mmCIF file of C-alpha atoms and ligand atoms in Angstrom:
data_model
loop_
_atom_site.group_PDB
_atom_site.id
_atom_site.type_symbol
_atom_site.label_atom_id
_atom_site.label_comp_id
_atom_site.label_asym_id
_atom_site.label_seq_id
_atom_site.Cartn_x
_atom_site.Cartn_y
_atom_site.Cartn_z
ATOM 1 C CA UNK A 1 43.030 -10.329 40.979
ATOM 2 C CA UNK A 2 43.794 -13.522 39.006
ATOM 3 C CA UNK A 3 42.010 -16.848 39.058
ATOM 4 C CA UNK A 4 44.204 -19.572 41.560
ATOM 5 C CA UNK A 5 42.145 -22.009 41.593
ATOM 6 C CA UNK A 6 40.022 -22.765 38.779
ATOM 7 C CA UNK A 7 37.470 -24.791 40.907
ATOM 8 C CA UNK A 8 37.090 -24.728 44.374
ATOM 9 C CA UNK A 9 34.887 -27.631 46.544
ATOM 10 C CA UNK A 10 33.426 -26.191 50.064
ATOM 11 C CA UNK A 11 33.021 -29.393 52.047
ATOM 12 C CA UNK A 12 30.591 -27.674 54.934
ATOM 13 C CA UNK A 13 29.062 -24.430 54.278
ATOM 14 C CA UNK A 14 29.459 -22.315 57.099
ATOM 15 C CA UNK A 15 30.556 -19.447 58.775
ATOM 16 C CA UNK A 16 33.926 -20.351 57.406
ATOM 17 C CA UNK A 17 33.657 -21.769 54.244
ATOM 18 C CA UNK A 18 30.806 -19.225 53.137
ATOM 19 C CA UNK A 19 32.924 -16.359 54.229
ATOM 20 C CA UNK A 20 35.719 -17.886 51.940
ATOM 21 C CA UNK A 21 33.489 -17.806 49.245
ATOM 22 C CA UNK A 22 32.432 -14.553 49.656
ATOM 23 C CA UNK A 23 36.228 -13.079 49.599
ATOM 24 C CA UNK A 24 36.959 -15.638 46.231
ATOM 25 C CA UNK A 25 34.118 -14.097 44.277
ATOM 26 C CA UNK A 26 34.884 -10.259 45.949
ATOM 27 C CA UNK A 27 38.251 -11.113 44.820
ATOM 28 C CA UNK A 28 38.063 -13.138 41.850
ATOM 29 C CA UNK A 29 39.992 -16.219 42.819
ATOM 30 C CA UNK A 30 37.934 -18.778 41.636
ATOM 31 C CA UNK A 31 35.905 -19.584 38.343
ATOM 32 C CA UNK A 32 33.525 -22.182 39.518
ATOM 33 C CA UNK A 33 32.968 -23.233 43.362
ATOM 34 C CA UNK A 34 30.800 -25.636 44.001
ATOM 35 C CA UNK A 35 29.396 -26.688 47.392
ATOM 36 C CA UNK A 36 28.220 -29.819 49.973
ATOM 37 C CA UNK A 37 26.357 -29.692 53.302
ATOM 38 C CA UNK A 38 24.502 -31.810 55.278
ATOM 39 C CA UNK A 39 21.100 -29.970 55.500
ATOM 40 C CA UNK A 40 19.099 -29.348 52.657
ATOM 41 C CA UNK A 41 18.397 -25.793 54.406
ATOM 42 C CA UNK A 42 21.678 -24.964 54.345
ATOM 43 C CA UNK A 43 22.364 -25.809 50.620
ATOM 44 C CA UNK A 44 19.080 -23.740 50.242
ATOM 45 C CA UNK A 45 20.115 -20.576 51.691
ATOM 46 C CA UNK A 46 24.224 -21.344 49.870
ATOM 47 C CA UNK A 47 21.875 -21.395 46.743
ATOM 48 C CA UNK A 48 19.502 -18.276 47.945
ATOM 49 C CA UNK A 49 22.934 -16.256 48.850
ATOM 50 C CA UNK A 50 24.565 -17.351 45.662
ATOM 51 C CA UNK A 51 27.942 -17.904 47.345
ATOM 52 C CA UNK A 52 28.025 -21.224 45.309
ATOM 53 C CA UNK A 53 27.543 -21.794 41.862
ATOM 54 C CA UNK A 54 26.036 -25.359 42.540
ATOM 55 C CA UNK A 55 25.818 -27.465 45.740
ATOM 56 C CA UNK A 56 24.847 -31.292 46.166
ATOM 57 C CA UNK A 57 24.124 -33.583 48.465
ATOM 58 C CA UNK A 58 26.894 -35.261 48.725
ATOM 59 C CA UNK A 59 30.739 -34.538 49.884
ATOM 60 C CA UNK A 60 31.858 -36.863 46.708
ATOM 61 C CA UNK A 61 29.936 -35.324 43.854
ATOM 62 C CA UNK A 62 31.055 -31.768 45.145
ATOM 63 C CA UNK A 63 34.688 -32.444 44.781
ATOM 64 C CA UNK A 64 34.204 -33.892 41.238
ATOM 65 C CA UNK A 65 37.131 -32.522 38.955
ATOM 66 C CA UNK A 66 37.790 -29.543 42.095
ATOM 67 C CA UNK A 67 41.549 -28.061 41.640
ATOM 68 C CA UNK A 68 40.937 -27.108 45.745
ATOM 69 C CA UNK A 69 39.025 -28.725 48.356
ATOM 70 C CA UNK A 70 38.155 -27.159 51.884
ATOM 71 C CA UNK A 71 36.925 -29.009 54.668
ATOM 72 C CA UNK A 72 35.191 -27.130 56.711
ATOM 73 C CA UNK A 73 32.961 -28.614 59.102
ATOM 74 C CA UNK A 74 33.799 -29.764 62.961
ATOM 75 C CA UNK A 75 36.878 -31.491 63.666
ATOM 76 C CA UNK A 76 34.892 -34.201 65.021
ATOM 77 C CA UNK A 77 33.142 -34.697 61.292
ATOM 78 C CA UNK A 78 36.530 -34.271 59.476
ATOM 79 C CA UNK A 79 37.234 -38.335 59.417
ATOM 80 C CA UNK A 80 33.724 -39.020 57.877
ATOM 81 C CA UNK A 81 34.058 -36.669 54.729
ATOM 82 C CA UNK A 82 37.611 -37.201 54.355
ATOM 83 C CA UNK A 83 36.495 -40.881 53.735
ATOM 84 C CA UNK A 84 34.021 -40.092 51.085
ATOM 85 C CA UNK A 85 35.768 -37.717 48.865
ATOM 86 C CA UNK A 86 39.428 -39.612 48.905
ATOM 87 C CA UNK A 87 38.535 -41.685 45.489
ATOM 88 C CA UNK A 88 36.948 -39.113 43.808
ATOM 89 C CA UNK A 89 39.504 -35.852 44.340
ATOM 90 C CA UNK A 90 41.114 -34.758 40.878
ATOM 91 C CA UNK A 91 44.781 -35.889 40.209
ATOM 92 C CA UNK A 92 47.185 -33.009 41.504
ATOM 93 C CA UNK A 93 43.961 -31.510 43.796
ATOM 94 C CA UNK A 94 44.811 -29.341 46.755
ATOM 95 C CA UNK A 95 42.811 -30.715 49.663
ATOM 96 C CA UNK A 96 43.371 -28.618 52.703
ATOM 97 C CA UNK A 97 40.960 -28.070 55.971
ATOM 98 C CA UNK A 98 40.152 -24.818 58.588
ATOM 99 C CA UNK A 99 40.004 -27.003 61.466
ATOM 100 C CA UNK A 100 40.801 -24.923 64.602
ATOM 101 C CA UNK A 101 42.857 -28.319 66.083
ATOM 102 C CA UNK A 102 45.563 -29.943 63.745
ATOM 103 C CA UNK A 103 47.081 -32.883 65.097
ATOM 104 C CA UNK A 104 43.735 -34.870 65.599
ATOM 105 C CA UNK A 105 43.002 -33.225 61.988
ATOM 106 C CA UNK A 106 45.610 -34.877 60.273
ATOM 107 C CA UNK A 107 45.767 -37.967 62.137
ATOM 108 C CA UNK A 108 42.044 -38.462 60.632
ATOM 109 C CA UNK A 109 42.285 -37.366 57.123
ATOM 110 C CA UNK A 110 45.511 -37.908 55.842
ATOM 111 C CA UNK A 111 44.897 -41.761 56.233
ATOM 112 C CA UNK A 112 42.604 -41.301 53.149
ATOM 113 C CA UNK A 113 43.936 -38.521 51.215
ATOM 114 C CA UNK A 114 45.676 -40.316 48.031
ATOM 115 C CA UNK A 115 49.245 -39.532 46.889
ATOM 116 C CA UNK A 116 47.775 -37.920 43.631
ATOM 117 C CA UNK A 117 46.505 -35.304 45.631
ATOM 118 C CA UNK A 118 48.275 -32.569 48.365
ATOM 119 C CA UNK A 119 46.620 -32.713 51.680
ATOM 120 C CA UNK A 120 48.049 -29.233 53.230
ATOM 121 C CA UNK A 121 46.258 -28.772 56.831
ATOM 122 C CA UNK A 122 45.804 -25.106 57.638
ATOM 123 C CA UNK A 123 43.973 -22.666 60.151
ATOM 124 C CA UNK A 124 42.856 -19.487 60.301
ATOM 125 C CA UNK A 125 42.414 -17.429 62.956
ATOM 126 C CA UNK A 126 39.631 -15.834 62.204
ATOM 127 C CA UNK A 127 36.225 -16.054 63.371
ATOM 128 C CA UNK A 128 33.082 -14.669 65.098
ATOM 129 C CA UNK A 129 30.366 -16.056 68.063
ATOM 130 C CA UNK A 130 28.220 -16.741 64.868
ATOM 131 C CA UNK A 131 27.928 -20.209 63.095
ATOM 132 C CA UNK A 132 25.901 -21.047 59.544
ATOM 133 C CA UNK A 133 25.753 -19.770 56.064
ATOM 134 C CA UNK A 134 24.282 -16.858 56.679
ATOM 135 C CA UNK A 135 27.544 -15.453 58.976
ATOM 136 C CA UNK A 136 29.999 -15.169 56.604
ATOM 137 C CA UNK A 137 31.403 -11.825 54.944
ATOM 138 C CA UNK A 138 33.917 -11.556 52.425
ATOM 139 C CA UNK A 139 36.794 -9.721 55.105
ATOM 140 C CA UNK A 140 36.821 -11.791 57.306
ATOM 141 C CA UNK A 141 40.609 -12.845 56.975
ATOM 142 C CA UNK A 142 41.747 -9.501 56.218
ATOM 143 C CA UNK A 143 44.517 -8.695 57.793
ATOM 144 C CA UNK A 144 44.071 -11.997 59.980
ATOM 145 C CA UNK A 145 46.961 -15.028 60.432
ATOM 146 C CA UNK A 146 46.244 -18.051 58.009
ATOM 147 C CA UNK A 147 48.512 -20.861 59.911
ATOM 148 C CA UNK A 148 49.861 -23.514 57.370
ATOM 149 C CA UNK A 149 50.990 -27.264 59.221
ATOM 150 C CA UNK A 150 52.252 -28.949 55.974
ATOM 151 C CA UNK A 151 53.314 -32.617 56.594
ATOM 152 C CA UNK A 152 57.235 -33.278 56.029
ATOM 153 C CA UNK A 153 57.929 -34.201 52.392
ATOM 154 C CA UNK A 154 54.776 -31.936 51.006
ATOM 155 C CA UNK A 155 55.086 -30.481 47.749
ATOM 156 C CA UNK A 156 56.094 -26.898 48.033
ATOM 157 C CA UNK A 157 54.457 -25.454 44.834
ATOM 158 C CA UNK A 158 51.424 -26.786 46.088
ATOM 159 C CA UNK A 159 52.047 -24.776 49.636
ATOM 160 C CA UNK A 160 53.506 -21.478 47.554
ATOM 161 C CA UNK A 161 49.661 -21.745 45.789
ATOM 162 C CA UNK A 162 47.723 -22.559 49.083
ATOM 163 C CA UNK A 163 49.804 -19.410 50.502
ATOM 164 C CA UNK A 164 48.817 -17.316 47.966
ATOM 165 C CA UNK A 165 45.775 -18.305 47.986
ATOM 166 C CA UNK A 166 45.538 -17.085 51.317
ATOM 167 C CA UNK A 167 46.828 -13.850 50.766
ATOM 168 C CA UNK A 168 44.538 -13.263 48.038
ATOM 169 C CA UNK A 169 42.210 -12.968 50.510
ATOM 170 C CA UNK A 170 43.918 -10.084 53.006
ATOM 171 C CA UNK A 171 45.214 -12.754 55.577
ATOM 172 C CA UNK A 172 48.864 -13.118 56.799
ATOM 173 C CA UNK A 173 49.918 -16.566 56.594
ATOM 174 C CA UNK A 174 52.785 -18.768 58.705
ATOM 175 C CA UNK A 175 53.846 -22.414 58.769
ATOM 176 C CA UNK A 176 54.449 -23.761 61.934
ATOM 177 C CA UNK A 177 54.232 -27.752 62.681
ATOM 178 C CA UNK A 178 50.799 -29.225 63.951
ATOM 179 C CA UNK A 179 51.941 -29.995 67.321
ATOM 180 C CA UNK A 180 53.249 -26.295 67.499
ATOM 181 C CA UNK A 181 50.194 -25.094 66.666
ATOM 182 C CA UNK A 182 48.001 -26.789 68.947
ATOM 183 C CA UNK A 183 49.957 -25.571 71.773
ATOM 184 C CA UNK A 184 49.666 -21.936 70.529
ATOM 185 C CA UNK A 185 46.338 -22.216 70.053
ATOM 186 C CA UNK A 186 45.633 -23.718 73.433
ATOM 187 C CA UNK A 187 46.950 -20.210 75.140
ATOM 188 C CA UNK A 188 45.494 -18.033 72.534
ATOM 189 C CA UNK A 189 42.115 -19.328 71.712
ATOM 190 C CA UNK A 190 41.103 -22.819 73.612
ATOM 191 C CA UNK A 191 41.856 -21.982 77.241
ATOM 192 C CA UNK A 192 40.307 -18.556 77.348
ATOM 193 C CA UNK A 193 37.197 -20.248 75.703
ATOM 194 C CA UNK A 194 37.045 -23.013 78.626
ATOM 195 C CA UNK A 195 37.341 -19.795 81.036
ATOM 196 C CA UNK A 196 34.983 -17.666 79.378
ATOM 197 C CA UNK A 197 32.653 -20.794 79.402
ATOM 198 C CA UNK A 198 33.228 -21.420 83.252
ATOM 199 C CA UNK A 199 32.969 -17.857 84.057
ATOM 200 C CA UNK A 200 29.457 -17.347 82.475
ATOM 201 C CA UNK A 201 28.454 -20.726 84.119
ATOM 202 C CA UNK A 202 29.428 -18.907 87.734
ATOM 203 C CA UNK A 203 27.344 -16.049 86.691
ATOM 204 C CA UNK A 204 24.569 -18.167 85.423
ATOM 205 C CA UNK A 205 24.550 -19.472 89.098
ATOM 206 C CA UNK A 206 24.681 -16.485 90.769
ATOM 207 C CA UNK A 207 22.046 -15.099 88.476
ATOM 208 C CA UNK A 208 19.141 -16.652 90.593
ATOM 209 C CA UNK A 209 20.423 -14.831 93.346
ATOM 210 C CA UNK A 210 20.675 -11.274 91.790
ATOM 211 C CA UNK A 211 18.170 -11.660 89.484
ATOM 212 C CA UNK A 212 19.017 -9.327 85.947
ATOM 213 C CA UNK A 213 21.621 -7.502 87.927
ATOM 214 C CA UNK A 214 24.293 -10.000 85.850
ATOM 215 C CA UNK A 215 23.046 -9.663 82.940
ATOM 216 C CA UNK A 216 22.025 -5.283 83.086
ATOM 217 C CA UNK A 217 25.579 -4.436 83.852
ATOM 218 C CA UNK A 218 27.185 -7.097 82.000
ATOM 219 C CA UNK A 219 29.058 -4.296 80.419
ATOM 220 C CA UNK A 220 31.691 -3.763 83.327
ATOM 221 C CA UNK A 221 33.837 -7.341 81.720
ATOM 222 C CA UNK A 222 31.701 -9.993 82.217
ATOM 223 C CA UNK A 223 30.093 -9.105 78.899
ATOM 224 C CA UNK A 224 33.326 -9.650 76.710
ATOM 225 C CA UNK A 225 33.361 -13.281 78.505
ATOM 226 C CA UNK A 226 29.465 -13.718 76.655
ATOM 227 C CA UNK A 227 30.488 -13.011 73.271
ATOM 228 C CA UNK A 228 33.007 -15.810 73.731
ATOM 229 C CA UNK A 229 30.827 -18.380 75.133
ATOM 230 C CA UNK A 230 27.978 -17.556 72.714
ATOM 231 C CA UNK A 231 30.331 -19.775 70.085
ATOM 232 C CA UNK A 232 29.310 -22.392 68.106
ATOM 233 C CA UNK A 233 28.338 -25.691 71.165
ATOM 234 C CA UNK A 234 29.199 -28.351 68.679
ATOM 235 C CA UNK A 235 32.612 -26.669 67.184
ATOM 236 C CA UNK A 236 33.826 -25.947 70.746
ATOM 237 C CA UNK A 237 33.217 -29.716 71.898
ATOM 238 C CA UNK A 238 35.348 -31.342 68.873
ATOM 239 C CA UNK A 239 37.864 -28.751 69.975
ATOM 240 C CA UNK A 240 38.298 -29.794 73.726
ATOM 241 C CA UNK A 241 38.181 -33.622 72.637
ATOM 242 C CA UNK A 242 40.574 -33.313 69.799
ATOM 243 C CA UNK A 243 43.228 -30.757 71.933
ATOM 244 C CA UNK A 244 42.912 -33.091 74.863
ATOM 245 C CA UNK A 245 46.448 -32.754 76.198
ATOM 246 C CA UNK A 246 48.148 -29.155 75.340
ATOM 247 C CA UNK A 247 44.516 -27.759 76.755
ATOM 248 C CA UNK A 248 45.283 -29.900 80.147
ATOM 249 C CA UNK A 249 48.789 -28.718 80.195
ATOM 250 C CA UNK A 250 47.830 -24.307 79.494
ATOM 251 C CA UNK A 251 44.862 -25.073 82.055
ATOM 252 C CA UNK A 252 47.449 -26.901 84.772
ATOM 253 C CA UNK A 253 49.396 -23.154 84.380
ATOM 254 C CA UNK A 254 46.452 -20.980 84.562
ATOM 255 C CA UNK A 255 45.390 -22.959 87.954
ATOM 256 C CA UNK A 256 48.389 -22.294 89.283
ATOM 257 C CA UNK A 257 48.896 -18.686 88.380
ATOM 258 C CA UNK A 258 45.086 -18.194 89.838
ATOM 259 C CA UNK A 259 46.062 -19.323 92.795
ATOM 260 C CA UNK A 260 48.730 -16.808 93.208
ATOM 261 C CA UNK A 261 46.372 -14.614 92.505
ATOM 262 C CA UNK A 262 44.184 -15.752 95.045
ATOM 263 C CA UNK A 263 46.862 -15.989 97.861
ATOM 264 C CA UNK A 264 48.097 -12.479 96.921
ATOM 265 C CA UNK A 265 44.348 -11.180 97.659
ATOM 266 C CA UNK A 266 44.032 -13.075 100.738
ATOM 267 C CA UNK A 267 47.369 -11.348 102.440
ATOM 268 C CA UNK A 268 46.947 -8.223 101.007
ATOM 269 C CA UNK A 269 50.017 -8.364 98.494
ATOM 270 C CA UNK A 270 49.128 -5.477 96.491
ATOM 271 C CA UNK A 271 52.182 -5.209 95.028
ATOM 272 C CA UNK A 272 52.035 -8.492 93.832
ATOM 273 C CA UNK A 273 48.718 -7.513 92.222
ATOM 274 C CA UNK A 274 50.079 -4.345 90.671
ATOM 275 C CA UNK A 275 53.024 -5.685 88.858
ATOM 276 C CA UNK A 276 51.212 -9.040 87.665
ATOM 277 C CA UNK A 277 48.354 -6.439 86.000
ATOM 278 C CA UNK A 278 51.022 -4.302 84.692
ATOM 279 C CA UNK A 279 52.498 -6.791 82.979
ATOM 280 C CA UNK A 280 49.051 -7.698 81.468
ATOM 281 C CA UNK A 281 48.251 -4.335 80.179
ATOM 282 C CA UNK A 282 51.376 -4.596 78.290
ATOM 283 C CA UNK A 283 50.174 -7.639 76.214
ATOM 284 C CA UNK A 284 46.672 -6.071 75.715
ATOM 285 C CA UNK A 285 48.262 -3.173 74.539
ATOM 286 C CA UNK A 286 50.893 -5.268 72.056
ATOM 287 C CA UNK A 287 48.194 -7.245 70.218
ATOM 288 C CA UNK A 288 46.910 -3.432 69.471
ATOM 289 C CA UNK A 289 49.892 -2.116 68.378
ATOM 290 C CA UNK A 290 49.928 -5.342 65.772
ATOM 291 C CA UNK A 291 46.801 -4.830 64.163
ATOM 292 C CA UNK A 292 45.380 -7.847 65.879
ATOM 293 C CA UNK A 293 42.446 -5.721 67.902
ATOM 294 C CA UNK A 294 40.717 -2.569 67.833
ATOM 295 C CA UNK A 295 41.769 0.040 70.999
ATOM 296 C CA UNK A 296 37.662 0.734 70.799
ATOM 297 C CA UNK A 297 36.825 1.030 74.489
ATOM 298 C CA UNK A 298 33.331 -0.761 73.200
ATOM 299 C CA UNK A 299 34.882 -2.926 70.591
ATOM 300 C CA UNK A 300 33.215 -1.669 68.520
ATOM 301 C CA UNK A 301 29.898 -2.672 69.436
ATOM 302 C CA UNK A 302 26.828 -0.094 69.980
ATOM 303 C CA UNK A 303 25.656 0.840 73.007
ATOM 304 C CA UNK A 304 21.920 0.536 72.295
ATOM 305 C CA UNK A 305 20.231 -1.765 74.684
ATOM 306 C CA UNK A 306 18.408 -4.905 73.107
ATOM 307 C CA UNK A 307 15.134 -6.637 74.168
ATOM 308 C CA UNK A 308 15.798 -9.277 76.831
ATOM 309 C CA UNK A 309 16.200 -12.898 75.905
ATOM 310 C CA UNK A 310 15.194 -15.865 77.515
ATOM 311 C CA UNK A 311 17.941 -18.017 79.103
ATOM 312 C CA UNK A 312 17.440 -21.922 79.113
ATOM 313 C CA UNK A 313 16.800 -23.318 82.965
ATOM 314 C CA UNK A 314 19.885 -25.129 84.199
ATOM 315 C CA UNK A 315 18.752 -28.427 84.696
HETATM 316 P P1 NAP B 401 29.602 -23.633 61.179
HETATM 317 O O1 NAP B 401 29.279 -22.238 60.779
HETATM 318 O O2 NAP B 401 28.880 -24.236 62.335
HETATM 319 O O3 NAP B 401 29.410 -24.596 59.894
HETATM 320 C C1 NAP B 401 29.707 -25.967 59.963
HETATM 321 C C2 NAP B 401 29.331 -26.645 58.672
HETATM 322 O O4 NAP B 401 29.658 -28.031 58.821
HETATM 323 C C3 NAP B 401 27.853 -26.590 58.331
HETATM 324 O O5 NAP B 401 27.678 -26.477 56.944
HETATM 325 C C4 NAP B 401 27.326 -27.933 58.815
HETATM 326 O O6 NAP B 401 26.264 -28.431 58.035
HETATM 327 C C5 NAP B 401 28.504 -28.837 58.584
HETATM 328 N N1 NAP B 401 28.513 -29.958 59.520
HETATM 329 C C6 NAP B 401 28.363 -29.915 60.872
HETATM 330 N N2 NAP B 401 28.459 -31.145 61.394
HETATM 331 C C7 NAP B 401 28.652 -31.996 60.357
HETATM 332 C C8 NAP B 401 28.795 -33.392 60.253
HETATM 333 N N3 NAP B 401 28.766 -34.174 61.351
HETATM 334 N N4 NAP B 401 28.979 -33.924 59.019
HETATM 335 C C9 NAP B 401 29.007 -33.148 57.924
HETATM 336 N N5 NAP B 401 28.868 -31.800 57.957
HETATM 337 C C10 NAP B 401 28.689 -31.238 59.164
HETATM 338 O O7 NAP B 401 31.161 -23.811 61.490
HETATM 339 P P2 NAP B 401 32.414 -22.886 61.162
HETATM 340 O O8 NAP B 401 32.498 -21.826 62.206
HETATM 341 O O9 NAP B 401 32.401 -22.491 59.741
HETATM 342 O O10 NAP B 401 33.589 -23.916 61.468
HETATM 343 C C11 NAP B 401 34.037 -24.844 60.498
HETATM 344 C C12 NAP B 401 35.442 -25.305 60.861
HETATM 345 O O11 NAP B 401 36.281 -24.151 60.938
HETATM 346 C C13 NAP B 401 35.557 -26.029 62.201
HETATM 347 O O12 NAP B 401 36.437 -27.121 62.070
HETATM 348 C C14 NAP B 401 36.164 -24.993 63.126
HETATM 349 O O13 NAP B 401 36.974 -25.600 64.111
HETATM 350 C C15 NAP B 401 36.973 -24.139 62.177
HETATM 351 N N6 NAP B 401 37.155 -22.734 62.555
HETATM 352 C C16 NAP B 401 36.126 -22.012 63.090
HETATM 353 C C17 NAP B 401 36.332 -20.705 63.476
HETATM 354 C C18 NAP B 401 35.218 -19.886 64.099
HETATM 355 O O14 NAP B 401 35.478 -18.923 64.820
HETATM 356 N N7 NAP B 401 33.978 -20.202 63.865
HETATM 357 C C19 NAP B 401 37.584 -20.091 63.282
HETATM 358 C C20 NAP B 401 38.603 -20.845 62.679
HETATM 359 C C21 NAP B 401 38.381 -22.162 62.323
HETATM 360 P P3 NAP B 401 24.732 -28.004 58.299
HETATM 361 O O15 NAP B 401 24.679 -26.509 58.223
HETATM 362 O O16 NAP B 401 24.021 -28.644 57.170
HETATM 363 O O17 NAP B 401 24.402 -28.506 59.655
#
């Protein structure tokens, strides 16, 4: 494939970004990209991997004379490097960012994005339980939605190349406007998070009483609720404070439905039950039929059992 951007700043090197660079160099989108993180370990293993072609210690000298920037750390750290890179981006630079949450996003950078450059917020929605530069893979985004929230008035040959850009790498992309997208996100991605972390928090409790059992025949649901809440602790946070109200308003909704739930157990409204389940099956079965998840009864994962870990006391 051709060359988009010539050179491409990673402003965090994580799952995300590294994965990016992985699919640019499988895919020969870039020339040059260079790199900035805040641990020197992490710039060590970017350098060991050789997903970068040089990395430095700091956000400013990484974006030196870049054609596209990527910020790519937590939404709670996208203020602070948006700060220090504003004076030194390249005239006509892309800057865009992979925050899951874009209101908050672009309430914080755009304040320091000059008008030589084109600040073009975007998302994808893509993503494992697994953080740091060594998680990333090059298909990641395949076949994966790239969301786009370009402020009014944005210039759209700098979206058209961000979009392409994309789809260079295998992902689908949309545009959609930030406050849009936040709501999506809070029913597709933010509240079942919360719930996954709640529900794994029950178990956790209960696990003094039953011992292992929880955790032996995790397989029969509560399992697929694990992989969820093994995500990143310090990504997940920034999420929750930055998506404040649209997460308040999807959770106000799933309390209620849960307690029709609850209410149709208690007087034995089965039918109730049945049709509400149906009706779920049908969505499960929809995101299959769009390429969006595999019909694997395991999903994909092996069934070999692995050595027990120690869980952390709860205080
Ligand atoms: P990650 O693997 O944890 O990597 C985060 C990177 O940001 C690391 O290089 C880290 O540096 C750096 N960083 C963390 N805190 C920082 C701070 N306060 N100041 C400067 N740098 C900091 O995270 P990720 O999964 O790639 O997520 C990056 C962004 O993508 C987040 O905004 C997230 O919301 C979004 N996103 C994530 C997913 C997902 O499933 N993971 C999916 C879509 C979008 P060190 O390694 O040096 O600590």
């Amino acid at each position: 494939m051709a060359v988009i951007f010539e050179k491409v700043a990673l402003i965090g090197l994580g799952l995300i970004a590294s994965s990016m660079a992985h699919a640019m160099r499988q895919r020969g989108l870039a020339t040059t990209i260079t790199g900035y993180a805040r641990s020197a370990e992490t710039r060590a293993v970017a350098m060991e991997l050789g997903f970068c072609d040089a990395v430095f210690d700091s956000a400013a000298e990484a974006v030196a004379g870049a054609d596209l920037v990527v910020l790519a750390v937590p939404v709670g750290a996208m203020e602070t490097v948006a700060k220090e890179i504003g004076p030194f981006l390249k005239p006509g630079a892309t800057i865009t960012d992979v925050g899951s949450v874009k209101q908050a996003v672009i309430e914080a950078v755009a304040p320091h994005i000059p008008p030589r450059a084109h600040f073009i917020p975007s998302h994808p929605l893509a993503g494992t339980e697994h953080s740091g530069p060594r998680s990333g893979f090059a298909t990641l985004f395949e076949n994966r939605w790239w969301l786009l929230t370009p402020l009014p008035g944005t210039n759209p040959a700098a979206v058209a190349r961000l979009r392409g850009f994309y789809e260079a790498m295998g992902a689908y992309v949309d545009e959609m406007d930030a406050a849009h997208h936040d709501l999506v996100l809070a029913v597709t991605s933010h509240t079942p998070h919360l719930i996954a972390y709640t529900m794994v928090g029950v178990a956790d409790d209960l696990r003094r009483v039953t011992d292992s059992e929880v955790i032996k025949y995790s397989a029969a649901g509560f399992r697929d609720f694990t992989r969820i809440a093994a995500s990143d602790p310090t990504m997940w946070r920034d999420v929750f404070l930055n998506n404040k109200d649209a997460t308040l308003e999807i959770l106000g909704r799933f309390t209620e439905e849960l307690f029709a739930l609850q209410r149709a157990i208690r007087k034995g409204d089965g039918a109730h039950l049945h049709e509400y389940f149906t009706r779920t099956r049908a969505i499960r079965r929809s995101i299959i039929q769009a390429g969006q998840d595999t019909a694997a009864a395991d999903f994909g994962r092996g069934a070999t059992p692995a050595a027990p870990v120690d869980i952390p006391k709860k205080p």
